[in-house]
PDB file of C-alpha atoms in Angstrom:
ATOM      1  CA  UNK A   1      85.866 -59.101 220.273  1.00 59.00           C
ATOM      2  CA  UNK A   2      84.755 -63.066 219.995  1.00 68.00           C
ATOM      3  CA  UNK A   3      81.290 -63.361 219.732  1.00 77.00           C
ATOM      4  CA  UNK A   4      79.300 -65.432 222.484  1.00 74.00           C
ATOM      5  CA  UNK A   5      76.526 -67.998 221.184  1.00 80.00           C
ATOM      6  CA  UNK A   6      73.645 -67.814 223.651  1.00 82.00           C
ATOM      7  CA  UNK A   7      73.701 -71.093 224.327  1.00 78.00           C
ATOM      8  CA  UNK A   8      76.748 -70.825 225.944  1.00 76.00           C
ATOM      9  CA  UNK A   9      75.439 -67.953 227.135  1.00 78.00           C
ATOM     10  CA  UNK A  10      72.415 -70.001 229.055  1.00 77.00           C
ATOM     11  CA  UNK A  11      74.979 -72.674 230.452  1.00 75.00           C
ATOM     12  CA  UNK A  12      76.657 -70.191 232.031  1.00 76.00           C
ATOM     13  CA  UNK A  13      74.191 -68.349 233.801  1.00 77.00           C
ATOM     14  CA  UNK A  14      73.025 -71.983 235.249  1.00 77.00           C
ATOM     15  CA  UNK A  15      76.671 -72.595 236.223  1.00 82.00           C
ATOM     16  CA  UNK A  16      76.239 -71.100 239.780  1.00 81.00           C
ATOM     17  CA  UNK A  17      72.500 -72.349 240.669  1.00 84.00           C
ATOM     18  CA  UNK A  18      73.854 -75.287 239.744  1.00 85.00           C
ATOM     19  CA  UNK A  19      77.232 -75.196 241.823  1.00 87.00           C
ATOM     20  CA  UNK A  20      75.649 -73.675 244.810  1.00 86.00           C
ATOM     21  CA  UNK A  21      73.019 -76.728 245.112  1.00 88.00           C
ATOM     22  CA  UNK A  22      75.911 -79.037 244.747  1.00 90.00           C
ATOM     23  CA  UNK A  23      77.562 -77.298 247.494  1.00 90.00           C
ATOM     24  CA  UNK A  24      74.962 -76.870 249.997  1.00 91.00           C
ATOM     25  CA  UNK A  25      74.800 -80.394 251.311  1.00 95.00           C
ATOM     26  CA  UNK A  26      78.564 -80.388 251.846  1.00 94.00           C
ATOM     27  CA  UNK A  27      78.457 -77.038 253.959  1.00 92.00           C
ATOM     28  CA  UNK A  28      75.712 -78.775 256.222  1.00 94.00           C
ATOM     29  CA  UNK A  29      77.954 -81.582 256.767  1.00 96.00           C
ATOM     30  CA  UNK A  30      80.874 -80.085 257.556  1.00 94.00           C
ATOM     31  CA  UNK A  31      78.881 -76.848 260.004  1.00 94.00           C
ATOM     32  CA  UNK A  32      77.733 -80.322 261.959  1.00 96.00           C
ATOM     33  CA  UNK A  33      80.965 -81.981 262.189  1.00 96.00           C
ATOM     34  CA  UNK A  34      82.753 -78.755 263.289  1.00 95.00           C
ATOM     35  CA  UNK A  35      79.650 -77.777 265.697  1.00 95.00           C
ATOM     36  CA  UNK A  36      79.894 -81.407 267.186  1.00 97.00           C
ATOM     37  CA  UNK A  37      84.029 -81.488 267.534  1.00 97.00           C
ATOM     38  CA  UNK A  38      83.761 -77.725 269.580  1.00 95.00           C
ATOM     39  CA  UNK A  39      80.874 -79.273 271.613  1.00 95.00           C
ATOM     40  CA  UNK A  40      83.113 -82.210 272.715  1.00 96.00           C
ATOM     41  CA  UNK A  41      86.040 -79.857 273.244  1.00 94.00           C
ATOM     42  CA  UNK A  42      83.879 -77.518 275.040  1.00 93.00           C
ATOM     43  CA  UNK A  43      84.698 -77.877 279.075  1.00 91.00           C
ATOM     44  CA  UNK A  44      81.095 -78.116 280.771  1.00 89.00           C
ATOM     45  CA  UNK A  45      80.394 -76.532 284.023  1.00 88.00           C
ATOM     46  CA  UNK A  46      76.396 -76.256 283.800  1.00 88.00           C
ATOM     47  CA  UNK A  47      76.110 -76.543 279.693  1.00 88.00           C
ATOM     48  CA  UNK A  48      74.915 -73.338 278.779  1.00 90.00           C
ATOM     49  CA  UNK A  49      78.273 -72.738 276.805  1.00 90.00           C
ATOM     50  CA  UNK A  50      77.925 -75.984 274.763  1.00 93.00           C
ATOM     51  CA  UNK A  51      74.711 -75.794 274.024  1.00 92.00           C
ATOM     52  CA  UNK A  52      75.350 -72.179 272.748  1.00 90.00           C
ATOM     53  CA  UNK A  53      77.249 -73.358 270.184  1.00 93.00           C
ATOM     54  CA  UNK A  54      76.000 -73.900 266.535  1.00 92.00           C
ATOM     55  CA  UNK A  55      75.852 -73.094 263.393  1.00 91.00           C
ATOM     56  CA  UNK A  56      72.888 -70.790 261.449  1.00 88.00           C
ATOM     57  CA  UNK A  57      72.791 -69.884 257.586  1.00 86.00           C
ATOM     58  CA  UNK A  58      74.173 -66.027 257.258  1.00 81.00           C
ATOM     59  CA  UNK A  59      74.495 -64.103 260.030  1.00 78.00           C
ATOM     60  CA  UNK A  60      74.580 -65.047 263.453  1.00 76.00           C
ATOM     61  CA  UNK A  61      72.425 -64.941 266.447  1.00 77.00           C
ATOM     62  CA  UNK A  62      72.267 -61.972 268.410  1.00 76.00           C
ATOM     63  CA  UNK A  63      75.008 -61.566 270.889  1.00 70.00           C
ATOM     64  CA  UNK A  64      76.545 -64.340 269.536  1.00 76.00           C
ATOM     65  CA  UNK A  65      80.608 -64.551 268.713  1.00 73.00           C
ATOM     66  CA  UNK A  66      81.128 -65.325 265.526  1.00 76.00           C
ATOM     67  CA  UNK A  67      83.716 -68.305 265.101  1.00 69.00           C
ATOM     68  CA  UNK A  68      83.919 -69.216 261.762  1.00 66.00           C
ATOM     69  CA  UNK A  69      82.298 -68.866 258.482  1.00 69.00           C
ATOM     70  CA  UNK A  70      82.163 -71.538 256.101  1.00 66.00           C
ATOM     71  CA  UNK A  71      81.610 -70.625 252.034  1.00 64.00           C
ATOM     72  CA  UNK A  72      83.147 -71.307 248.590  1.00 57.00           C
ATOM     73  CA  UNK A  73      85.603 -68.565 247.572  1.00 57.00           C
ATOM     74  CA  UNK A  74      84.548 -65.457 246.155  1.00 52.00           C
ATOM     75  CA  UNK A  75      81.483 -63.621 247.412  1.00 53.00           C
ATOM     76  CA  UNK A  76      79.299 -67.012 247.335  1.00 56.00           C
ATOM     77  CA  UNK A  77      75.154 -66.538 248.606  1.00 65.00           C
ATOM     78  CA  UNK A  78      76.251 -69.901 250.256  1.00 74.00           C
ATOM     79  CA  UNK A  79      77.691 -69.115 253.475  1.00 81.00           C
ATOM     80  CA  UNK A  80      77.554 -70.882 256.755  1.00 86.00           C
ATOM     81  CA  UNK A  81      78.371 -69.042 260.457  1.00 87.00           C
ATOM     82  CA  UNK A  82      79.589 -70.783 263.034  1.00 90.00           C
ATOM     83  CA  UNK A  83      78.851 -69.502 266.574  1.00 88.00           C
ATOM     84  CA  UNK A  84      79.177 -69.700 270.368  1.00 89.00           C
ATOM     85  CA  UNK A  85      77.352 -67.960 272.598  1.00 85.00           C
ATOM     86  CA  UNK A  86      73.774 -66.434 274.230  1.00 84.00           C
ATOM     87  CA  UNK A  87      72.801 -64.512 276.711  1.00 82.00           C
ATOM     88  CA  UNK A  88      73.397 -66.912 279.321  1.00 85.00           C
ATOM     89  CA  UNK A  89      76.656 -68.094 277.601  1.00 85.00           C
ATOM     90  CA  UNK A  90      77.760 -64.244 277.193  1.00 86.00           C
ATOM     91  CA  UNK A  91      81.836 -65.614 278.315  1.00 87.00           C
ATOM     92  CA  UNK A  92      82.207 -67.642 275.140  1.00 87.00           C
ATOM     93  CA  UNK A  93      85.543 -65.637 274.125  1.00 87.00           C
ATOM     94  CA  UNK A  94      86.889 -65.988 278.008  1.00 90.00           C
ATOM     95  CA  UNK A  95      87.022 -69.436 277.906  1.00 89.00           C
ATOM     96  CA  UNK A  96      88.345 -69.782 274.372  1.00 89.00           C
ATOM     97  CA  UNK A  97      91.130 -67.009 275.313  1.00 91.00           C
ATOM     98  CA  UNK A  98      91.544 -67.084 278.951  1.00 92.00           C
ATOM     99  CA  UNK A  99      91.537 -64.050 281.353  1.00 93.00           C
ATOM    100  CA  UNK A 100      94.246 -62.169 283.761  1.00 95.00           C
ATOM    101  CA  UNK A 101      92.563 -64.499 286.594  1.00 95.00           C
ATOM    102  CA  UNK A 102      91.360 -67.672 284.713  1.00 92.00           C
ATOM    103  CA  UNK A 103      93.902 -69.762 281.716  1.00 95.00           C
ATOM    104  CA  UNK A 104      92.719 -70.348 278.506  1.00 93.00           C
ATOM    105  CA  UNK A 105      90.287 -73.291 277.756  1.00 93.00           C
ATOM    106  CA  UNK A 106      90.620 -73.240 273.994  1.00 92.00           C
ATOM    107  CA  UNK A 107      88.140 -75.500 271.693  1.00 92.00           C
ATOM    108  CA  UNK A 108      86.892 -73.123 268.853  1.00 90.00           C
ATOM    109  CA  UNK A 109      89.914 -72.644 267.355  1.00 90.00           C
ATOM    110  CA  UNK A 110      91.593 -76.549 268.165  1.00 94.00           C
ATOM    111  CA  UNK A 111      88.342 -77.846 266.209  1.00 94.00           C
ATOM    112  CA  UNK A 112      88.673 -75.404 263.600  1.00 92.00           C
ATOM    113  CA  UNK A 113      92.643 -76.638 263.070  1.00 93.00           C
ATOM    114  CA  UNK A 114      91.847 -80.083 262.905  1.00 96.00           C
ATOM    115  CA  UNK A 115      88.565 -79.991 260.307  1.00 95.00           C
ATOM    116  CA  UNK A 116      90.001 -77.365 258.239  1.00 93.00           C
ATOM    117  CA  UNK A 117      91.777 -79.449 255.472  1.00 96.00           C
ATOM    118  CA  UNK A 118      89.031 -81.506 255.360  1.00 96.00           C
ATOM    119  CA  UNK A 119      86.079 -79.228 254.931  1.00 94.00           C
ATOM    120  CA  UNK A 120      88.024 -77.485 252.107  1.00 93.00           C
ATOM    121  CA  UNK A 121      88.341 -80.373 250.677  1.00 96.00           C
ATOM    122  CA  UNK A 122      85.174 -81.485 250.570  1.00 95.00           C
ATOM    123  CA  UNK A 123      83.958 -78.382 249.530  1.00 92.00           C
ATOM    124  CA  UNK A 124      86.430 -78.148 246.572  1.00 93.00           C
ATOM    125  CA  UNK A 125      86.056 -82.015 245.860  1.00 95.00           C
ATOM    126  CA  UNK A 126      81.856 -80.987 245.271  1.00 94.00           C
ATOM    127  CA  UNK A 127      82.645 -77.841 243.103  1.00 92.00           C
ATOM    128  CA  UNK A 128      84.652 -80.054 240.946  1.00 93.00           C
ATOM    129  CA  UNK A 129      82.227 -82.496 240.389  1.00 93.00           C
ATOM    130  CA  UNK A 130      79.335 -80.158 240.276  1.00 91.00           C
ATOM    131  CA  UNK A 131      81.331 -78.153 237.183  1.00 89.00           C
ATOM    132  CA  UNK A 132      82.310 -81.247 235.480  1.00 90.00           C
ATOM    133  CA  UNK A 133      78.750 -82.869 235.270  1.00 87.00           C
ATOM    134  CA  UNK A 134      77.791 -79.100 233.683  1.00 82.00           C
ATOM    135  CA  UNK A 135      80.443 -79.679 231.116  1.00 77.00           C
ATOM    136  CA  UNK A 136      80.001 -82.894 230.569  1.00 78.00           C
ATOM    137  CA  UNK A 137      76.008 -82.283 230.379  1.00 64.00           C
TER     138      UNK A 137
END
């Protein structure tokens, strides 16, 4: 078995800190430009449904459907939830999907298609440049 200096040792175990603080700004960025894009998608009777929608660190609100989650891959600390709904917006998931009576008025999943590429991108794009300035420093 190959012996491990600990100094390699040390830069490793500052490898994620440092990654995860890279990535953190990036996640922010993107949760606001999705939040915004279902918020203009969302069709507004009185508001309660857009305003229901956001983003929180985690988990989600109570009574909330969970959209999307936004993290690195692997089982990251980092991870971002995207929501939509309260307990005045409780028919988040009708409108998205439609009922028997009422058609579908879709805008999570639209906003999600069109940001995708780009958030995993930019999430890549900082891990990249997060690990290289570790190597490099």
């Amino acid at each position: 078995m190959a012996a491990v200096s600990p100094a390699f040792r040390r830069r490793l175990q500052n490898v994620v800190p440092q990654v995860s603080a890279a990535v953190r700004p990036v996640l922010i960025k993107s949760a606001d430009e999705l939040v915004a894009l279902m918020k203009r998608l969302c069709p507004v009777e009185d508001g309660d449904l857009r305003d229901s929608i956001g983003w929180a660190w985690g988990d989600a609100p109570r009574g909330a459907v969970v959209i999307d989650k936004l993290s690195g891959r692997g089982r990251g600390r980092d991870r971002i939830v995207i929501y939509a709904g309260n307990a005045k917006a409780y028919y988040a998931r009708w409108v998205e999907f439609g009922t028997r009576k009422s058609k579908a008025h879709p805008f999570f999943f639209p906003a999600y298609r069109a940001l995708k590429r780009r958030i995993r991108s930019r999430i890549s794009r900082a891990t990249r440049k997060a690990l290289r300035e570790i190597g490099s420093g």
